[in-house]
Tab-separated table of C-alpha atoms and ligand atoms in Angstrom:
chain	number	residue	atom	x	y	z
A	737	MET	CA	-23.429	-29.699	-0.305
A	738	SER	CA	-26.182	-31.334	-1.569
A	739	LYS	CA	-26.475	-35.248	-1.657
A	740	PRO	CA	-25.496	-37.025	-4.768
A	741	LEU	CA	-28.308	-38.689	-7.123
A	742	GLY	CA	-28.958	-42.359	-7.147
A	743	LYS	CA	-27.438	-44.520	-9.989
A	744	ILE	CA	-29.348	-44.239	-13.255
A	745	LEU	CA	-31.444	-47.136	-13.667
A	746	SER	CA	-32.955	-46.249	-17.189
A	747	GLU	CA	-33.005	-43.048	-19.542
A	748	GLY	CA	-35.529	-42.209	-22.154
A	749	LYS	CA	-35.639	-39.195	-24.798
A	750	THR	CA	-36.854	-37.066	-22.335
A	751	LYS	CA	-36.717	-38.627	-18.675
A	752	LYS	CA	-34.033	-40.081	-16.361
A	753	VAL	CA	-34.860	-42.745	-14.015
A	754	ARG	CA	-32.486	-42.671	-10.797
A	755	GLU	CA	-32.375	-45.132	-7.738
A	756	THR	CA	-33.093	-43.984	-4.443
A	757	GLU	CA	-32.423	-45.596	-0.822
A	758	ASN	CA	-35.949	-47.156	-0.953
A	759	SER	CA	-36.012	-49.779	-3.708
A	760	ASP	CA	-40.101	-49.139	-3.701
A	761	VAL	CA	-39.274	-45.545	-4.809
A	762	ALA	CA	-37.453	-44.013	-7.997
A	763	LEU	CA	-36.650	-40.499	-8.674
A	764	LEU	CA	-37.741	-39.172	-12.576
A	765	GLU	CA	-35.317	-36.805	-13.621
A	766	PHE	CA	-36.596	-34.543	-16.551
A	767	LYS	CA	-34.175	-33.583	-19.136
A	768	ASP	CA	-34.091	-30.422	-21.679
A	769	SER	CA	-34.611	-32.611	-24.790
A	770	ILE	CA	-37.200	-32.384	-26.892
A	771	THR	CA	-38.267	-34.614	-29.392
A	772	VAL	CA	-41.284	-35.900	-32.183
A	773	LEU	CA	-41.101	-38.963	-34.747
A	774	ASP	CA	-39.954	-41.239	-32.528
A	775	GLY	CA	-36.748	-39.391	-31.622
A	776	GLU	CA	-36.179	-38.748	-35.317
A	777	LYS	CA	-36.060	-35.097	-34.646
A	778	MET	CA	-34.495	-33.810	-31.501
A	779	ASP	CA	-33.567	-30.283	-29.952
A	780	VAL	CA	-32.426	-29.044	-26.611
A	781	LEU	CA	-34.729	-26.612	-25.224
A	782	ARG	CA	-33.534	-24.788	-22.036
A	783	GLY	CA	-35.694	-24.539	-19.411
A	784	LYS	CA	-38.341	-27.571	-20.456
A	785	ALA	CA	-37.050	-30.017	-17.566
A	786	VAL	CA	-37.742	-27.671	-14.957
A	787	ILE	CA	-41.429	-26.547	-16.482
A	788	ASN	CA	-42.514	-29.806	-17.450
A	789	ALA	CA	-41.332	-31.355	-14.049
A	790	HIS	CA	-43.578	-28.912	-11.923
A	791	ILE	CA	-46.434	-29.226	-14.471
A	792	SER	CA	-46.282	-32.948	-14.168
A	793	ALA	CA	-46.300	-32.346	-10.379
A	794	TYR	CA	-48.836	-29.754	-10.696
A	795	PHE	CA	-51.302	-32.423	-12.562
A	796	LEU	CA	-50.517	-35.401	-10.567
A	797	GLU	CA	-51.132	-33.774	-7.263
A	798	ILE	CA	-54.777	-33.224	-8.618
A	799	LEU	CA	-55.307	-36.216	-9.716
A	800	GLU	CA	-54.262	-37.908	-6.317
A	801	LYS	CA	-56.694	-35.344	-4.771
A	802	LYS	CA	-59.592	-36.480	-6.429
A	803	GLY	CA	-58.858	-40.284	-5.800
A	804	VAL	CA	-57.172	-41.386	-8.809
A	805	PRO	CA	-54.074	-43.542	-7.866
A	806	THR	CA	-50.761	-42.134	-9.588
A	807	HIS	CA	-47.020	-42.731	-8.782
A	808	TYR	CA	-46.477	-39.239	-7.561
A	809	ILE	CA	-44.736	-38.802	-3.971
A	810	GLU	CA	-43.375	-35.357	-4.236
A	811	PHE	CA	-41.281	-32.687	-6.211
A	812	VAL	CA	-37.470	-32.687	-5.997
A	813	GLU	CA	-36.024	-29.144	-6.988
A	814	PRO	CA	-35.466	-28.449	-9.453
A	815	ASN	CA	-36.583	-30.667	-12.019
A	816	MET	CA	-37.334	-34.198	-10.275
A	817	MET	CA	-40.562	-36.022	-9.081
A	818	LYS	CA	-40.036	-38.680	-6.119
A	819	VAL	CA	-42.721	-41.815	-7.355
A	820	LYS	CA	-43.527	-45.170	-6.616
A	821	ASN	CA	-41.384	-47.666	-8.715
A	822	LEU	CA	-44.090	-49.529	-11.056
A	823	GLU	CA	-44.043	-52.408	-13.157
A	824	MET	CA	-45.032	-49.987	-16.282
A	825	LEU	CA	-46.757	-51.600	-18.845
A	826	PRO	CA	-45.542	-50.544	-22.523
A	827	VAL	CA	-48.697	-49.157	-23.519
A	828	GLU	CA	-49.506	-45.488	-24.349
A	829	ILE	CA	-53.114	-44.522	-23.389
A	830	VAL	CA	-54.531	-41.598	-25.740
A	831	CYS	CA	-57.944	-39.969	-24.576
A	832	ARG	CA	-59.190	-37.481	-27.366
A	833	ASN	CA	-62.037	-34.814	-26.483
A	834	ILE	CA	-61.470	-33.132	-30.129
A	835	ALA	CA	-60.628	-34.592	-33.231
A	836	ALA	CA	-56.995	-33.329	-34.007
A	837	GLY	CA	-53.586	-35.266	-34.448
A	838	HIS	CA	-53.115	-38.626	-35.760
A	839	LEU	CA	-57.320	-39.208	-35.305
A	840	VAL	CA	-57.472	-36.326	-38.332
A	841	LYS	CA	-54.843	-37.937	-40.171
A	842	ASN	CA	-55.909	-41.409	-40.129
A	843	TYR	CA	-59.511	-41.032	-39.838
A	844	PRO	CA	-62.220	-39.211	-42.099
A	845	ILE	CA	-62.872	-36.637	-39.169
A	846	LYS	CA	-62.124	-32.856	-39.221
A	847	GLU	CA	-59.937	-31.132	-37.080
A	848	GLY	CA	-61.925	-29.646	-33.964
A	849	THR	CA	-65.161	-31.840	-34.258
A	850	LEU	CA	-66.203	-32.412	-30.510
A	851	LEU	CA	-65.905	-36.229	-29.362
A	852	ASN	CA	-68.801	-37.169	-27.085
A	853	PRO	CA	-68.143	-39.719	-25.735
A	854	PRO	CA	-64.279	-39.076	-25.692
A	855	VAL	CA	-62.556	-41.583	-27.712
A	856	VAL	CA	-59.941	-43.748	-25.997
A	857	GLU	CA	-57.077	-45.249	-28.057
A	858	PHE	CA	-53.903	-47.706	-26.768
A	859	TYR	CA	-50.549	-47.741	-28.526
A	860	LEU	CA	-47.879	-50.365	-28.047
A	861	LYS	CA	-44.633	-48.722	-27.309
A	862	ASP	CA	-42.597	-50.006	-29.811
A	863	ASP	CA	-40.653	-47.262	-31.862
A	864	ALA	CA	-39.356	-49.860	-34.205
A	865	ARG	CA	-42.954	-50.990	-34.848
A	866	HIS	CA	-44.222	-46.932	-34.806
A	867	ASP	CA	-46.343	-47.954	-31.686
A	868	PRO	CA	-49.041	-50.078	-33.237
A	869	MET	CA	-52.488	-49.397	-31.948
A	870	LEU	CA	-53.845	-51.830	-29.762
A	871	ASN	CA	-57.117	-53.497	-29.111
A	872	GLU	CA	-58.360	-54.901	-26.100
A	873	ASP	CA	-57.927	-58.737	-27.710
A	874	HIS	CA	-54.170	-57.332	-28.133
A	875	PHE	CA	-53.520	-56.956	-24.544
A	876	LEU	CA	-54.840	-60.646	-23.899
A	877	ILE	CA	-52.563	-62.378	-26.585
A	878	LEU	CA	-49.420	-60.002	-26.102
A	879	GLY	CA	-49.909	-60.625	-22.177
A	880	LEU	CA	-49.909	-57.061	-21.267
A	881	ALA	CA	-52.898	-56.985	-18.841
A	882	SER	CA	-56.047	-59.086	-18.115
A	883	ARG	CA	-59.759	-58.234	-19.297
A	884	GLY	CA	-60.260	-56.410	-15.816
A	885	GLU	CA	-56.889	-54.762	-15.950
A	886	VAL	CA	-58.052	-52.964	-19.511
A	887	LYS	CA	-61.514	-52.246	-17.818
A	888	LYS	CA	-59.783	-50.401	-14.990
A	889	ILE	CA	-57.434	-48.646	-17.150
A	890	LYS	CA	-59.941	-47.326	-19.264
A	891	GLU	CA	-61.648	-46.236	-16.333
A	892	ILE	CA	-58.984	-44.565	-14.781
A	893	THR	CA	-58.437	-42.908	-18.371
A	894	LEU	CA	-61.981	-41.283	-18.509
A	895	LYS	CA	-61.722	-40.082	-14.788
A	896	THR	CA	-58.503	-38.760	-15.550
A	897	ASN	CA	-59.793	-37.014	-18.709
A	898	ARG	CA	-62.610	-35.482	-16.586
A	899	ILE	CA	-60.378	-33.853	-13.776
A	900	LEU	CA	-57.980	-32.530	-16.169
A	901	SER	CA	-60.683	-31.325	-18.552
A	902	ASP	CA	-62.305	-29.103	-15.218
A	903	ALA	CA	-58.736	-28.124	-13.788
A	904	LEU	CA	-57.840	-26.709	-17.322
A	905	LYS	CA	-61.311	-25.383	-17.904
A	906	ALA	CA	-61.189	-23.213	-14.427
A	907	LYS	CA	-57.888	-21.918	-16.139
A	908	GLY	CA	-59.347	-20.766	-19.474
A	909	LEU	CA	-57.972	-23.616	-21.457
A	910	THR	CA	-59.361	-26.709	-23.502
A	911	LEU	CA	-58.122	-30.227	-23.093
A	912	VAL	CA	-57.874	-31.566	-26.571
A	913	ASP	CA	-56.223	-34.596	-26.008
A	914	PHE	CA	-53.657	-36.616	-23.799
A	915	LYS	CA	-51.690	-39.431	-23.418
A	916	ILE	CA	-50.994	-41.384	-19.941
A	917	GLU	CA	-48.988	-44.274	-19.065
A	918	VAL	CA	-49.923	-46.779	-16.443
A	919	GLY	CA	-48.317	-49.699	-14.407
A	920	ARG	CA	-48.678	-51.923	-11.565
A	921	GLY	CA	-47.978	-51.128	-8.357
A	922	THR	CA	-46.472	-53.767	-5.799
A	923	ASP	CA	-50.011	-54.275	-4.286
A	924	GLY	CA	-50.867	-55.413	-7.988
A	925	LYS	CA	-53.280	-52.461	-8.533
A	926	ILE	CA	-53.151	-50.268	-11.696
A	927	TYR	CA	-51.242	-46.389	-11.232
A	928	VAL	CA	-51.241	-43.667	-13.181
A	929	GLY	CA	-47.190	-42.953	-13.906
A	930	ASP	CA	-44.804	-41.339	-16.055
A	931	GLU	CA	-45.408	-37.359	-16.514
A	932	ILE	CA	-48.555	-35.310	-17.659
A	933	ASN	CA	-47.620	-31.902	-19.273
A	934	GLY	CA	-47.365	-29.863	-22.227
A	935	ASP	CA	-45.634	-32.787	-24.070
A	936	SER	CA	-48.261	-35.205	-23.750
A	937	MET	CA	-51.692	-32.926	-23.817
A	938	ARG	CA	-52.921	-30.915	-26.390
A	939	ILE	CA	-54.229	-27.858	-24.847
A	940	TRP	CA	-55.847	-24.856	-26.855
A	941	GLU	CA	-56.954	-21.459	-24.950
A	942	VAL	CA	-60.606	-21.022	-24.858
A	943	GLY	CA	-61.828	-18.528	-27.163
A	944	THR	CA	-58.549	-18.157	-29.324
A	945	ASP	CA	-57.846	-21.860	-29.934
A	946	LYS	CA	-53.938	-20.852	-29.443
A	947	ILE	CA	-51.977	-24.194	-29.200
A	948	LEU	CA	-50.142	-24.322	-25.453
A	949	ASP	CA	-48.439	-27.613	-26.205
A	950	LYS	CA	-45.861	-29.465	-28.012
A	951	ASP	CA	-47.661	-29.277	-31.497
A	952	VAL	CA	-45.994	-25.756	-31.767
A	953	TYR	CA	-42.833	-27.946	-31.726
A	954	ARG	CA	-44.482	-30.627	-34.215
A	955	LYS	CA	-45.715	-28.049	-36.715
A	956	GLY	CA	-42.078	-26.520	-36.917
A	957	GLY	CA	-42.223	-23.774	-34.921
A	958	THR	CA	-38.674	-21.686	-33.864
A	959	MET	CA	-37.196	-22.888	-30.472
A	960	GLU	CA	-37.960	-19.401	-29.083
A	961	GLN	CA	-42.077	-20.261	-30.170
A	962	VAL	CA	-41.808	-23.093	-28.395
A	963	LEU	CA	-39.956	-22.193	-25.091
A	964	ASN	CA	-42.464	-19.469	-24.979
A	965	THR	CA	-45.330	-21.790	-25.372
A	966	TYR	CA	-44.110	-23.904	-22.244
A	967	ILE	CA	-43.459	-20.709	-20.288
A	968	GLN	CA	-47.055	-19.606	-20.938
A	969	LEU	CA	-48.395	-22.895	-20.091
A	970	TYR	CA	-46.818	-22.729	-16.827
A	971	GLN	CA	-48.099	-19.407	-16.382
A	972	LYS	CA	-51.538	-19.989	-16.747
A	973	LEU	CA	-51.536	-22.898	-14.643
A	974	LEU	CA	-49.142	-21.941	-12.125
A	975	GLY	CA	-50.347	-18.110	-12.087
A	976	LYS	CA	-46.263	-17.169	-11.855
A	977	MET	CA	-43.355	-17.460	-14.252
A	978	PRO	CA	-41.343	-20.660	-14.282
A	979	PRO	CA	-37.929	-20.572	-11.857
A	980	ILE	CA	-35.730	-20.401	-15.178
A	981	ARG	CA	-33.003	-18.850	-16.371
A	982	GLY	CA	-33.888	-15.683	-18.583
A	983	THR	CA	-36.986	-15.509	-16.726
A	984	LYS	CA	-38.247	-12.813	-14.186
A	985	ASN	CA	-37.801	-15.632	-11.227
A	986	GLU	CA	-34.068	-16.059	-12.262
B	1211	LIG	P1	-51.612	-38.288	-31.734
B	1211	LIG	O1	-53.019	-37.424	-32.199
B	1211	LIG	O2	-50.545	-37.749	-32.495
B	1211	LIG	O3	-51.852	-39.543	-31.753
B	1211	LIG	O4	-51.325	-37.799	-30.116
B	1211	LIG	C1	-52.659	-37.577	-28.950
B	1211	LIG	C2	-51.997	-37.354	-27.953
B	1211	LIG	O5	-50.945	-38.141	-27.029
B	1211	LIG	C3	-51.636	-35.730	-27.989
B	1211	LIG	O6	-51.688	-35.250	-26.780
B	1211	LIG	C4	-50.010	-36.038	-27.944
B	1211	LIG	C5	-49.929	-37.455	-27.157
B	1211	LIG	N1	-48.595	-38.224	-27.577
B	1211	LIG	C6	-47.805	-38.536	-26.846
B	1211	LIG	O7	-47.565	-38.242	-25.523
B	1211	LIG	N2	-46.873	-39.238	-27.057
B	1211	LIG	C7	-46.847	-39.644	-28.398
B	1211	LIG	O8	-45.599	-40.642	-28.295
B	1211	LIG	C8	-48.125	-39.790	-28.984
B	1211	LIG	C9	-47.936	-40.305	-30.420
B	1211	LIG	C10	-49.213	-38.914	-28.938
């Protein structure tokens, strides 16, 4: 019989953080829920947890290999990642290569416009305030990070962008934009934490601009269309069907 999982330390909209025997290590357990609008719209998408856990591990392993410090330690079947415990910053960092989403909604720029250099944005994670945008001075007055740390976070974000863009290009995919979260390790250094998958990225198929991410859900797609999109992204990245019920690898 498998060992019972550790105590839940915290639970978010799409993940649970569980305790392990080692206080420096946590278990991130992905959930099947999918949400938008700060959780105002939520559904259950069976299979998503397994798909997103695998895709996150896939991207975090690539980043680690290319020298970006991340919290990733190892994949734990079927839908978990063992990670270093970080002191997470309550911040979302968005990096954009092509104009889409909120950039197009909030600024006079057309969807699809190439952004060179890429645009990096910071947002405070605060659902009640609808995640206000932060600049470098806000980090200081809110006591979130030093100027040196903000510089490091931007460096890590741009390096992550180059690595993920190249990895996706090799699979016939374009990285339109993505979001990461970072935290401090016990050594005081900044690490990429959280997850990186179709929930936190915009990915378009080269040539067709077919959407292969959560935008299918944001734009009101059916749950079948949304699940198919996540399955397709998994297939394109990992070259096989995801190990979820209802697919060939059941
Ligand atoms: P946006 O255009 O809606 O600001 O999104 C930019 C990128 O960040 C997109 O790939 C989706 C991702 N993102 C999240 O992962 N979580 C969020 O809460 C938001 C607003 C965006």
